[in-house]
Coordinates of C-alpha atoms in Angstrom, one line a residue:
M1 CA -50.7 14.8 33.6
P2 CA -47.3 16.4 33.0
H3 CA -44.8 15.4 35.6
S4 CA -42.2 17.6 37.3
D5 CA -38.5 17.4 37.1
D6 CA -38.6 15.0 40.1
D7 CA -39.2 12.2 37.7
E8 CA -35.6 12.5 36.6
S9 CA -34.7 10.1 39.4
V10 CA -36.2 6.9 37.9
A11 CA -36.3 3.9 40.2
S12 CA -33.8 1.2 39.4
A13 CA -36.6 -1.3 39.1
E14 CA -38.4 0.8 36.6
S15 CA -35.1 1.1 34.6
V16 CA -34.8 -2.6 34.4
N17 CA -38.5 -3.1 33.4
S18 CA -38.3 -0.5 30.7
F19 CA -35.6 -2.6 29.0
D20 CA -37.4 -5.9 29.1
Y21 CA -37.8 -7.3 25.6
E22 CA -41.1 -8.9 24.6
D23 CA -39.4 -12.1 23.6
D24 CA -38.7 -12.7 27.3
D25 CA -42.3 -13.7 27.7
N26 CA -42.4 -17.5 27.8
S27 CA -46.1 -18.2 27.6
M28 CA -46.9 -20.9 25.2
I29 CA -50.1 -21.1 23.1
S30 CA -51.9 -24.0 21.5
F31 CA -53.1 -24.4 18.0
E32 CA -56.3 -22.6 17.3
A33 CA -58.6 -23.5 14.4
D34 CA -58.6 -20.7 11.8
S35 CA -62.0 -19.1 11.2
D36 CA -61.0 -18.0 7.7
E37 CA -61.5 -20.2 4.7
G38 CA -58.4 -21.8 3.4
S39 CA -56.4 -21.5 6.7
P40 CA -54.8 -24.5 8.5
T41 CA -57.0 -26.5 10.9
N42 CA -56.3 -27.8 14.3
I43 CA -53.6 -30.4 14.4
E44 CA -53.0 -30.6 18.1
Q45 CA -56.0 -32.9 18.5
D46 CA -54.1 -35.6 16.5
V47 CA -50.5 -35.2 17.6
E48 CA -48.8 -33.6 20.5
A49 CA -46.4 -30.7 20.1
S50 CA -42.8 -31.7 19.8
P51 CA -40.0 -29.8 21.5
V52 CA -39.2 -28.1 18.2
E53 CA -42.8 -27.0 17.7
S54 CA -43.0 -25.8 21.3
R55 CA -40.2 -23.3 20.6
L56 CA -42.1 -22.0 17.7
L57 CA -45.3 -21.3 19.7
W58 CA -44.1 -18.4 21.9
Q59 CA -46.5 -15.5 22.0
K60 CA -45.7 -11.9 22.9
P61 CA -47.6 -9.0 24.4
S62 CA -48.4 -6.1 22.1
S63 CA -45.8 -3.3 22.1
N64 CA -48.8 -1.1 23.0
H65 CA -48.9 -1.6 26.8
L66 CA -52.6 -0.5 26.9
C67 CA -53.6 -3.3 24.6
Q68 CA -54.1 -6.9 25.9
C69 CA -53.7 -8.6 22.6
R70 CA -50.9 -11.1 22.0
Y71 CA -49.2 -12.1 18.9
R72 CA -46.5 -14.3 17.3
S73 CA -43.9 -12.9 15.0
M74 CA -43.3 -15.5 12.2
K75 CA -41.2 -16.3 9.2
V76 CA -42.5 -18.3 6.3
N77 CA -40.0 -21.1 6.9
W78 CA -41.2 -21.3 10.6
Y79 CA -44.8 -21.6 9.4
I80 CA -43.9 -24.3 6.9
M81 CA -42.2 -26.4 9.6
E82 CA -45.0 -25.8 12.1
R83 CA -48.0 -26.3 9.9
F84 CA -46.9 -28.5 7.1
V85 CA -43.8 -30.6 7.8
M86 CA -44.1 -31.4 11.5
P87 CA -47.8 -32.6 11.2
A88 CA -46.8 -34.8 8.2
R89 CA -43.9 -36.3 10.2
K90 CA -46.1 -37.0 13.2
L91 CA -48.7 -38.7 11.0
S92 CA -45.9 -40.8 9.6
D93 CA -44.7 -41.8 13.0
T94 CA -48.1 -42.4 14.7
V95 CA -51.4 -42.3 12.9
I96 CA -50.4 -43.4 9.4
P97 CA -47.1 -45.3 9.6
G98 CA -45.6 -46.8 6.5
L99 CA -46.1 -43.8 4.2
S100 CA -43.2 -41.6 3.2
L101 CA -43.0 -37.9 4.1
D102 CA -43.4 -37.0 0.4
E103 CA -46.7 -38.8 0.1
L104 CA -48.1 -37.4 3.3
L105 CA -47.2 -33.8 2.2
V106 CA -49.0 -34.4 -1.1
M107 CA -52.1 -35.7 0.8
L108 CA -52.1 -32.8 3.2
H109 CA -51.6 -30.3 0.4
Y110 CA -54.6 -31.8 -1.4
K111 CA -56.7 -31.6 1.8
K112 CA -55.7 -27.9 2.4
W113 CA -53.4 -29.0 5.2
S114 CA -56.3 -30.4 7.3
V115 CA -55.1 -33.3 9.3
D116 CA -58.6 -34.3 10.4
E117 CA -59.9 -34.5 6.8
L118 CA -56.8 -36.5 5.7
T119 CA -57.1 -39.1 8.4
S120 CA -60.8 -39.5 7.9
D121 CA -60.6 -40.0 4.1
F122 CA -57.5 -42.2 4.4
F123 CA -59.2 -44.7 6.7
D124 CA -62.4 -44.5 4.8
N125 CA -60.9 -45.4 1.4
S126 CA -57.1 -45.0 1.1
N127 CA -57.0 -46.1 -2.6
R128 CA -59.5 -43.5 -3.6
L129 CA -57.7 -40.8 -1.7
R130 CA -54.4 -41.7 -3.4
E131 CA -56.0 -41.5 -6.8
R132 CA -57.5 -38.1 -6.1
C133 CA -54.2 -36.8 -4.7
G134 CA -52.4 -38.0 -7.9
L135 CA -50.3 -40.6 -6.1
S136 CA -49.1 -43.9 -7.6
E137 CA -50.7 -47.2 -6.6
K138 CA -47.2 -48.2 -5.5
V139 CA -46.6 -46.9 -2.0
N140 CA -43.5 -44.7 -1.5
A141 CA -42.6 -44.7 -5.2
V142 CA -39.4 -42.8 -6.1
Y143 CA -39.0 -40.8 -9.3
P144 CA -35.3 -39.9 -9.9
I145 CA -34.0 -37.6 -12.6
T146 CA -32.3 -39.9 -15.2
T147 CA -29.7 -39.2 -17.8
K148 CA -30.3 -40.8 -21.2
G149 CA -27.4 -42.6 -22.6
S150 CA -28.9 -42.7 -26.1
D151 CA -30.9 -40.2 -28.1
F152 CA -34.1 -39.0 -26.5
M153 CA -36.6 -36.5 -28.2
C154 CA -38.6 -34.3 -25.9
M155 CA -42.2 -33.9 -27.1
I156 CA -42.3 -30.3 -25.8
C157 CA -39.2 -28.6 -27.0
C158 CA -38.4 -31.2 -29.8
E159 CA -34.8 -31.3 -28.6
S160 CA -33.0 -34.6 -29.0
G161 CA -29.9 -36.2 -27.6
P162 CA -28.6 -37.6 -24.3
L163 CA -30.9 -35.3 -22.2
D164 CA -31.7 -35.3 -18.5
T165 CA -35.3 -36.5 -18.2
F166 CA -37.9 -36.9 -15.5
S167 CA -41.1 -39.0 -15.5
L168 CA -43.7 -40.1 -12.9
S169 CA -45.3 -43.6 -12.6
C170 CA -47.6 -42.6 -15.6
G171 CA -44.6 -43.0 -17.9
H172 CA -44.9 -39.5 -19.4
E173 CA -41.3 -38.5 -19.8
F174 CA -40.0 -35.0 -20.6
C175 CA -36.6 -33.3 -20.5
V176 CA -35.6 -31.5 -17.3
P177 CA -35.3 -28.0 -18.8
C178 CA -38.9 -28.2 -20.0
Y179 CA -40.0 -29.5 -16.6
S180 CA -38.1 -26.6 -15.0
Q181 CA -39.9 -24.0 -17.2
Y182 CA -43.2 -25.7 -16.5
L183 CA -42.6 -25.6 -12.7
H184 CA -41.4 -22.0 -12.7
I185 CA -44.8 -21.1 -14.2
Y186 CA -47.0 -23.0 -11.9
V187 CA -45.1 -23.2 -8.6
G188 CA -46.1 -19.6 -7.6
K189 CA -49.8 -20.6 -7.5
G190 CA -49.2 -22.7 -4.4
E191 CA -51.2 -25.7 -5.6
L192 CA -50.3 -29.3 -6.3
I193 CA -48.4 -29.6 -9.5
R194 CA -49.5 -32.4 -11.9
C195 CA -47.7 -34.2 -14.7
M196 CA -46.9 -32.1 -17.8
E197 CA -49.2 -34.4 -19.9
P198 CA -52.5 -32.5 -20.0
S199 CA -54.6 -35.6 -19.6
C200 CA -52.6 -37.0 -16.7
S201 CA -53.4 -36.2 -13.0
K202 CA -50.3 -37.6 -11.3
S203 CA -48.8 -35.2 -8.8
L204 CA -45.1 -34.3 -8.3
Y205 CA -43.6 -34.6 -4.8
H206 CA -42.6 -31.4 -3.2
T207 CA -39.0 -32.6 -3.0
D208 CA -39.0 -33.5 -6.7
V209 CA -40.2 -30.0 -7.6
E210 CA -37.2 -28.5 -5.7
K211 CA -34.8 -30.9 -7.3
I212 CA -35.9 -30.1 -10.8
L213 CA -35.8 -26.3 -10.1
Q214 CA -32.4 -26.6 -8.6
N215 CA -31.2 -28.8 -11.5
G216 CA -32.0 -26.1 -13.9
I217 CA -29.8 -23.5 -12.1
S218 CA -27.1 -25.8 -10.7
T219 CA -24.4 -24.2 -12.9
E220 CA -25.2 -20.7 -11.7
V221 CA -25.1 -21.8 -8.1
D222 CA -21.8 -23.5 -8.5
V223 CA -20.3 -20.3 -10.0
I224 CA -21.5 -18.3 -7.0
E225 CA -20.1 -20.8 -4.5
L226 CA -16.8 -20.8 -6.4
K227 CA -16.6 -17.0 -6.3
S228 CA -17.4 -17.0 -2.6
S229 CA -14.7 -19.7 -1.9
G230 CA -12.1 -17.8 -3.8
S231 CA -11.4 -15.2 -1.0
S232 CA -8.0 -14.9 0.6
S233 CA -7.1 -17.5 3.1
S234 CA -5.1 -15.3 5.4
S235 CA -6.6 -14.3 8.7
E236 CA -6.0 -10.6 8.0
S237 CA -7.9 -10.9 4.7
Q238 CA -10.7 -12.7 6.5
D239 CA -10.9 -10.1 9.2
S240 CA -10.9 -7.4 6.5
T241 CA -13.7 -9.1 4.7
F242 CA -15.7 -9.4 8.0
A243 CA -15.2 -5.8 8.8
E244 CA -16.0 -4.4 5.4
A245 CA -18.4 -6.6 3.4
D246 CA -20.3 -8.1 6.4
F247 CA -20.8 -4.8 8.1
K248 CA -21.8 -3.1 4.8
N249 CA -24.5 -5.7 4.3
Y250 CA -25.3 -5.4 8.0
E251 CA -25.8 -1.7 7.9
L252 CA -27.9 -2.0 4.8
S253 CA -30.2 -4.4 6.6
V254 CA -30.5 -1.9 9.5
I255 CA -31.0 1.4 7.6
N256 CA -33.7 0.7 5.0
E257 CA -35.9 3.1 3.0
Y258 CA -39.5 2.0 3.4
D259 CA -43.0 3.3 4.2
L260 CA -43.1 5.8 7.0
Q261 CA -39.6 4.9 8.3
F262 CA -39.8 1.6 10.1
D263 CA -36.9 1.1 12.4
G264 CA -34.5 -1.8 13.0
V265 CA -34.0 -1.2 16.7
E266 CA -32.9 -4.7 17.5
F267 CA -30.1 -4.6 14.9
A268 CA -30.7 -8.3 14.1
N269 CA -33.3 -10.6 12.8
E270 CA -35.0 -12.8 15.3
S271 CA -34.1 -16.5 15.0
R272 CA -35.5 -19.8 16.1
P273 CA -33.7 -23.0 16.8
D274 CA -33.2 -25.2 13.7
D275 CA -35.2 -22.8 11.6
A276 CA -33.0 -23.1 8.5
Q277 CA -31.5 -26.7 8.8
D278 CA -34.4 -28.5 7.1
P279 CA -34.4 -28.2 3.3
L280 CA -38.2 -28.5 3.3
S281 CA -38.4 -25.1 5.1
R282 CA -36.9 -23.5 1.9
N283 CA -39.0 -25.6 -0.6
S284 CA -40.4 -23.3 -3.3
L285 CA -43.8 -25.1 -3.6
L286 CA -44.3 -25.2 0.2
R287 CA -43.4 -21.5 0.4
A288 CA -46.0 -20.7 -2.2
A289 CA -48.5 -22.9 -0.5
A290 CA -47.8 -21.1 2.8
K291 CA -48.4 -17.7 1.3
L292 CA -51.6 -18.9 -0.2
S293 CA -52.8 -20.2 3.1
L294 CA -51.8 -17.0 4.9
D295 CA -53.6 -14.8 2.4
G296 CA -56.7 -16.9 3.0
A297 CA -56.7 -16.0 6.7
R298 CA -56.1 -12.2 6.7
S299 CA -58.0 -11.5 9.8
R300 CA -55.5 -13.5 11.8
Y301 CA -52.3 -13.1 9.8
K302 CA -50.8 -9.9 8.4
W303 CA -47.7 -9.5 6.2
C304 CA -45.1 -7.0 7.4
P305 CA -45.7 -3.9 5.2
A306 CA -42.0 -3.0 5.2
V307 CA -40.4 -3.1 1.8
D308 CA -38.7 -6.4 0.9
C309 CA -39.7 -7.9 4.2
E310 CA -41.3 -11.4 3.8
N311 CA -42.1 -11.9 7.4
F312 CA -45.6 -11.8 9.0
V313 CA -47.4 -11.7 12.3
E314 CA -50.1 -13.9 13.7
L315 CA -52.6 -12.3 16.1
S316 CA -52.7 -15.3 18.4
K317 CA -54.9 -13.7 21.1
D318 CA -57.5 -11.0 20.2
T319 CA -59.1 -9.6 23.4
R320 CA -61.2 -7.1 21.5
P321 CA -65.0 -7.5 20.8
H322 CA -65.9 -9.8 18.0
D323 CA -67.5 -7.0 15.9
Y324 CA -64.7 -4.5 16.6
D325 CA -63.9 -2.1 13.7
Y326 CA -60.8 -0.1 14.0
K327 CA -62.1 2.5 11.6
K328 CA -65.0 3.4 13.9
T329 CA -63.2 3.9 17.2
N330 CA -60.3 6.1 18.5
L331 CA -59.5 4.2 21.7
L332 CA -55.8 3.4 22.0
T333 CA -56.5 0.3 24.1
N334 CA -57.6 -1.4 20.9
V335 CA -54.5 -0.7 18.8
P336 CA -52.5 -3.9 18.5
V337 CA -48.9 -2.9 17.8
V338 CA -46.8 -5.8 16.8
R339 CA -43.2 -6.5 15.6
C340 CA -42.1 -8.9 12.9
P341 CA -38.9 -11.1 13.3
A342 CA -36.9 -8.4 11.5
S343 CA -37.9 -5.8 14.1
H344 CA -40.3 -3.8 11.9
E345 CA -42.9 -2.5 14.3
F346 CA -46.4 -1.8 12.9
C347 CA -50.1 -1.7 13.7
F348 CA -51.8 -5.0 13.0
D349 CA -55.1 -3.3 12.0
C350 CA -54.1 -0.5 9.6
Q351 CA -50.6 -1.8 8.8
F352 CA -49.0 1.6 9.2
E353 CA -45.9 1.8 11.4
N354 CA -46.4 2.2 15.1
H355 CA -48.4 5.4 15.1
L356 CA -49.2 5.8 18.8
P357 CA -50.6 8.0 20.2
C358 CA -52.5 8.5 17.0
P359 CA -55.6 6.3 16.5
C360 CA -55.8 4.4 13.2
D361 CA -58.4 6.7 11.8
I362 CA -56.4 9.9 12.5
T363 CA -53.3 8.2 11.1
A364 CA -55.0 7.4 7.8
K365 CA -56.3 11.0 7.5
W366 CA -52.8 12.4 8.2
V367 CA -51.1 10.2 5.7
K368 CA -53.7 10.9 3.0
R369 CA -53.4 14.6 3.7
C370 CA -49.6 14.5 3.3
Q371 CA -49.9 12.7 0.1
D372 CA -52.8 14.6 -1.3
D373 CA -52.5 17.5 -3.7
S374 CA -55.1 19.5 -1.7
E375 CA -52.3 21.3 0.2
T376 CA -50.7 22.3 -3.1
A377 CA -54.0 23.8 -4.2
N378 CA -54.3 25.7 -0.9
W379 CA -50.8 27.1 -1.4
I380 CA -51.7 28.2 -4.9
E381 CA -54.8 29.9 -3.6
A382 CA -52.9 31.6 -0.7
N383 CA -49.9 32.8 -2.7
T384 CA -51.1 33.5 -6.2
Q385 CA -53.7 35.8 -7.9
N386 CA -55.7 35.3 -11.0
C387 CA -55.4 37.9 -13.8
P388 CA -58.5 40.1 -13.7
K389 CA -58.8 39.9 -17.5
C390 CA -57.9 36.3 -18.6
S391 CA -57.9 34.6 -15.2
S392 CA -54.4 33.1 -15.6
S393 CA -52.8 32.1 -12.4
I394 CA -49.9 34.5 -11.5
E395 CA -47.3 34.2 -8.7
K396 CA -45.6 37.4 -7.5
N397 CA -41.8 37.0 -7.7
G398 CA -40.7 40.6 -7.0
G399 CA -41.3 43.5 -4.8
C400 CA -43.1 45.8 -7.3
N401 CA -46.9 45.6 -7.3
H402 CA -47.2 46.7 -10.9
M403 CA -48.0 43.4 -12.6
L404 CA -48.0 42.4 -16.2
C405 CA -49.8 39.3 -17.3
Q406 CA -47.6 37.3 -19.6
H407 CA -50.7 35.7 -21.3
C408 CA -52.9 38.7 -22.2
R409 CA -50.4 41.5 -21.4
F410 CA -52.9 43.2 -19.1
E411 CA -51.3 45.6 -16.5
F412 CA -52.9 45.6 -13.1
C413 CA -52.2 46.3 -9.4
W414 CA -51.4 43.2 -7.3
I415 CA -53.1 44.7 -4.2
C416 CA -56.4 45.8 -5.6
L417 CA -56.4 43.9 -8.9
H418 CA -57.6 47.0 -10.8
D419 CA -56.2 48.4 -14.0
W420 CA -52.8 50.0 -13.4
R421 CA -53.6 53.0 -15.6
Q422 CA -56.1 54.1 -12.9
H423 CA -53.2 54.4 -10.4
T424 CA -52.4 58.0 -11.0
Q425 CA -51.6 60.5 -8.3
S426 CA -55.2 61.6 -8.1
H427 CA -56.8 58.1 -8.2
W428 CA -54.3 56.1 -6.0
S429 CA -56.7 54.6 -3.5
C430 CA -55.8 50.9 -3.2
N431 CA -53.9 51.5 0.1
R432 CA -57.0 52.8 1.8
Y433 CA -58.9 50.3 3.9
K434 CA -62.4 49.5 2.6
E435 CA -64.5 47.6 5.1
R436 CA -66.1 44.5 3.7
K437 CA -69.1 42.8 5.2
E438 CA -67.6 39.4 4.4
D439 CA -64.5 37.9 3.0
T440 CA -65.8 36.5 -0.3
S441 CA -62.5 35.0 -1.4
G442 CA -61.6 33.2 1.9
K443 CA -58.0 33.8 1.2
L444 CA -57.1 34.7 4.8
Q445 CA -58.7 31.5 6.1
K446 CA -56.8 29.5 3.6
Q447 CA -53.6 31.2 4.5
N448 CA -54.2 30.4 8.2
A449 CA -55.1 26.8 7.4
L450 CA -52.0 26.3 5.3
A451 CA -49.8 27.9 8.0
R452 CA -51.2 25.6 10.7
Y453 CA -50.8 22.5 8.6
L454 CA -47.2 23.5 7.7
H455 CA -46.4 24.1 11.4
Y456 CA -47.3 20.5 12.3
Y457 CA -46.0 18.9 9.1
K458 CA -42.6 20.6 9.5
R459 CA -42.1 19.2 13.0
F460 CA -43.4 15.8 11.9
S461 CA -41.0 15.8 9.0
V462 CA -38.1 17.0 11.1
H463 CA -38.4 14.2 13.5
Q464 CA -38.8 11.8 10.7
H465 CA -35.5 12.9 9.2
S466 CA -33.9 13.0 12.7
M467 CA -35.0 9.4 13.2
K468 CA -33.1 8.4 10.0
G469 CA -30.0 10.3 11.3
D470 CA -30.3 8.5 14.7
E471 CA -30.5 5.2 12.9
R472 CA -27.3 5.9 10.9
T473 CA -25.5 7.1 14.0
L474 CA -26.5 4.3 16.2
A475 CA -25.8 1.7 13.5
N476 CA -22.3 3.0 13.3
I477 CA -22.0 2.9 17.1
H478 CA -23.2 -0.7 17.1
R479 CA -20.6 -1.4 14.4
Y480 CA -17.9 0.0 16.6
M481 CA -19.2 -2.3 19.4
L482 CA -18.8 -5.4 17.2
L483 CA -15.5 -4.4 15.8
Y484 CA -14.2 -3.7 19.3
M485 CA -15.5 -7.0 20.7
K486 CA -13.9 -8.8 17.7
S487 CA -10.6 -7.1 18.4
Q488 CA -10.9 -8.3 22.1
T489 CA -10.7 -11.9 21.0
H490 CA -7.1 -11.3 19.9
N491 CA -6.2 -9.3 23.0
S492 CA -5.4 -10.8 26.4
K493 CA -6.5 -7.6 28.1
K494 CA -10.2 -7.2 27.9
N495 CA -11.5 -3.8 29.0
V496 CA -15.1 -4.2 28.2
S497 CA -17.1 -7.4 28.0
W498 CA -20.0 -8.0 25.7
N499 CA -22.5 -8.0 28.6
D500 CA -21.1 -4.6 29.8
A501 CA -22.0 -3.1 26.4
Q502 CA -25.6 -4.5 26.2
F503 CA -27.0 -1.3 27.7
M504 CA -26.3 0.2 24.2
S505 CA -29.0 -1.9 22.6
D506 CA -31.5 -0.8 25.2
A507 CA -30.6 2.8 24.6
I508 CA -30.9 2.4 20.8
R509 CA -34.3 0.9 21.1
S510 CA -35.5 3.5 23.6
L511 CA -34.3 6.4 21.5
I512 CA -35.8 5.2 18.2
C513 CA -39.2 4.4 19.8
G514 CA -39.3 7.7 21.6
R515 CA -38.4 9.6 18.5
R516 CA -41.2 7.8 16.5
T517 CA -43.8 8.5 19.2
L518 CA -42.8 12.1 19.3
M519 CA -43.1 12.3 15.5
W520 CA -46.7 11.1 15.6
T521 CA -47.8 13.4 18.4
Y522 CA -47.7 16.3 15.8
A523 CA -50.2 14.5 13.6
F524 CA -52.3 13.8 16.7
T525 CA -52.4 17.5 17.9
F526 CA -53.1 18.8 14.3
Y527 CA -56.6 17.3 14.5
L528 CA -57.3 18.3 18.2
E529 CA -59.6 21.0 19.2
K530 CA -57.9 23.5 21.5
S531 CA -58.6 22.8 25.2
N532 CA -56.9 22.9 28.6
Y533 CA -56.3 19.1 28.4
C534 CA -54.7 19.7 24.9
D535 CA -52.3 22.1 26.6
I536 CA -51.4 19.4 29.2
F537 CA -50.7 16.9 26.4
E538 CA -48.5 19.4 24.6
G539 CA -46.6 20.0 27.8
M540 CA -45.9 16.3 28.1
Q541 CA -44.9 16.4 24.4
D542 CA -42.2 19.0 25.3
Y543 CA -40.9 16.8 28.2
L544 CA -40.4 13.8 25.8
N545 CA -38.9 16.0 23.1
E546 CA -36.3 17.4 25.6
T547 CA -35.3 13.9 26.8
V548 CA -35.0 12.5 23.3
E549 CA -32.8 15.3 22.1
A550 CA -30.6 14.9 25.2
L551 CA -29.9 11.2 24.5
S552 CA -29.5 11.8 20.7
R553 CA -26.9 14.5 21.5
I554 CA -24.8 12.0 23.4
F555 CA -24.6 9.7 20.4
E556 CA -23.9 12.6 18.1
D557 CA -20.9 13.6 20.2
V558 CA -19.6 10.0 19.9
G559 CA -20.0 10.3 16.1
V560 CA -17.9 13.5 16.2
E561 CA -15.2 11.7 18.1
K562 CA -15.1 9.1 15.3
K563 CA -14.6 11.9 12.7
K564 CA -11.5 12.8 14.8
K565 CA -10.1 9.3 13.9
Q566 CA -10.6 7.9 17.4
S567 CA -10.2 4.2 17.7
E568 CA -13.1 1.8 18.5
E569 CA -11.5 1.2 21.9
N570 CA -11.6 4.9 22.7
I571 CA -15.2 5.2 21.5
M572 CA -16.3 2.3 23.6
Q573 CA -14.5 3.7 26.7
A574 CA -16.2 7.0 26.1
L575 CA -19.6 5.3 25.9
T576 CA -19.0 3.3 29.1
K577 CA -18.1 6.4 31.0
K578 CA -21.5 7.8 30.0
K579 CA -23.3 4.6 30.8
S580 CA -25.2 5.8 33.8
K581 CA -26.4 8.9 32.0
I582 CA -27.4 6.8 28.9
V583 CA -29.3 4.3 31.0
H584 CA -31.0 7.1 32.9
L585 CA -32.1 8.9 29.8
S586 CA -33.2 5.7 28.1
A587 CA -35.4 4.8 31.1
L588 CA -36.8 8.3 31.2
I589 CA -37.7 8.3 27.5
A590 CA -39.5 5.0 28.0
K591 CA -41.4 6.3 31.0
R592 CA -42.4 9.6 29.4
Q593 CA -43.4 7.8 26.2
R594 CA -45.8 5.5 28.2
L595 CA -47.2 8.5 30.1
L596 CA -47.8 10.4 26.9
V597 CA -49.7 7.5 25.3
E598 CA -51.7 7.0 28.6
C599 CA -52.5 10.7 28.7
A600 CA -53.8 10.6 25.1
N601 CA -55.9 7.5 25.7
H602 CA -57.4 9.0 28.9
G603 CA -58.3 12.3 27.1
I604 CA -59.9 10.4 24.3
S605 CA -61.9 8.1 26.5
D606 CA -63.4 10.7 28.8
G607 CA -64.0 13.3 26.0
S608 CA -61.3 15.8 27.1
L609 CA -59.6 15.5 23.8
I610 CA -61.9 16.0 20.8
F611 CA -60.8 15.5 17.2
K612 CA -62.2 18.0 14.7
E613 CA -62.9 17.5 11.1
I614 CA -60.4 19.4 8.9
K615 CA -61.1 19.6 5.2

């Protein structure tokens, strides 16, 4: 139900709750066996979770407060450490001591990362398992890259000389450049890589794969590191580099062009402790194996659909019915909205951006309609005429109704489509109304349908572009915050602390989310049949629109101050003076957004809101 202006006074407790981030939830989940083929199996039965793993197992509630599903936002390197490396290390420390981490990774890889199958086969016949995995009979064998002091001829490229070579226990030796090319071809498949000799089944360690790949590009890496180390050593130059280059890259990471305008409301990637310190987390073969494993469990894992984003989300707790099909229901309680570590928010089912209050089915129809050429055909039908003689399509571009077909040179009247020669003073009758029993052309209906579609699409598009403008403005404000805080480190007098400025992040998140919800309400109402409850929903839509524009205007005013060459300190002081208003509007947006989604869900569930089929 729409609420009155009394809701302007939002309780302080509600204000705080509206700003709680999902990451604050400290519920820990256990490993669950994947039901999909090719996915990792339960490893908690064999080894207990270490403190590092425990930090990787936090789950979050869905961003849709009506949905009870929970999820984990993941990066590939987190998944590698959690599902590949840590189980191997625990096996080496407890169940199968004496084997190196390299050998255990090869065994786990061969067994599709199933700890249970590996331990069963190892204790049944370890020699047979080693042979099938392609491991040497010698335990913990090491295969270094060697430099030949004398001439060596590679049997692949036929190059000779003191070449860097690599060979396994099988003795098949090849030059490192050939091995590097070989690995570049096969590493993307995510499977164990065998010796280059076709008849040999010996496997390469994952660490050796990375060494050979890095050895092939070591010169290029050194050049890049040399360039990066050649920057000025003065503190002023370093500060300038931080302010210009770092923030330019930072803004590019915030303001991206991708499907349906995802937003980076957190202004930072989510991080986990020690997530980038282990070289194995960046191993090329393990990354490819992780992607292969994730693609084999698509009902549980979904890649983030944002462009150039390599993160994914795990639906760790699905409270919906087992036979649930998101294409056959419109209830919003079953829409799991999730957020990847880079803060891209999307629907886990249909993988569009957060489209609440639209159900997945309506969202798909709207996107298809916007991309389809059917609207172009409707416009042509509503705004053009066919020549009565040759049927060529003609658009009227002037005020005169005397038309000349450029194709057949036929002259006719645009109004009645008759021969213009009949329009003499005594036979001019096309202005007279002639009652028709039916509209055979359907032009009026098509004009009305096109006008209705353009009405909702224009508003959808306006808010879509406004969201981009808000992101740019707010990214600049966030930049001013960081520059100001950096300048405070060199100033003994500190006017604003970092904690005092944190309300800005809450406001940023609230504004972007409110704008996005408002945008999708127009796609929602386009498919609704007119009713009293529909009027109520549109009234709540107006309330949200008013609040979003009020908060957006505050940030626009700050952007105008920056154009007047105001310093970061003055901008921050202007923002802190408006803190109470910003916090109030942010809480009000969050509240009205939730009420709007609840109103839509209530109307759908009790039949007050009915979607109509629009062709």
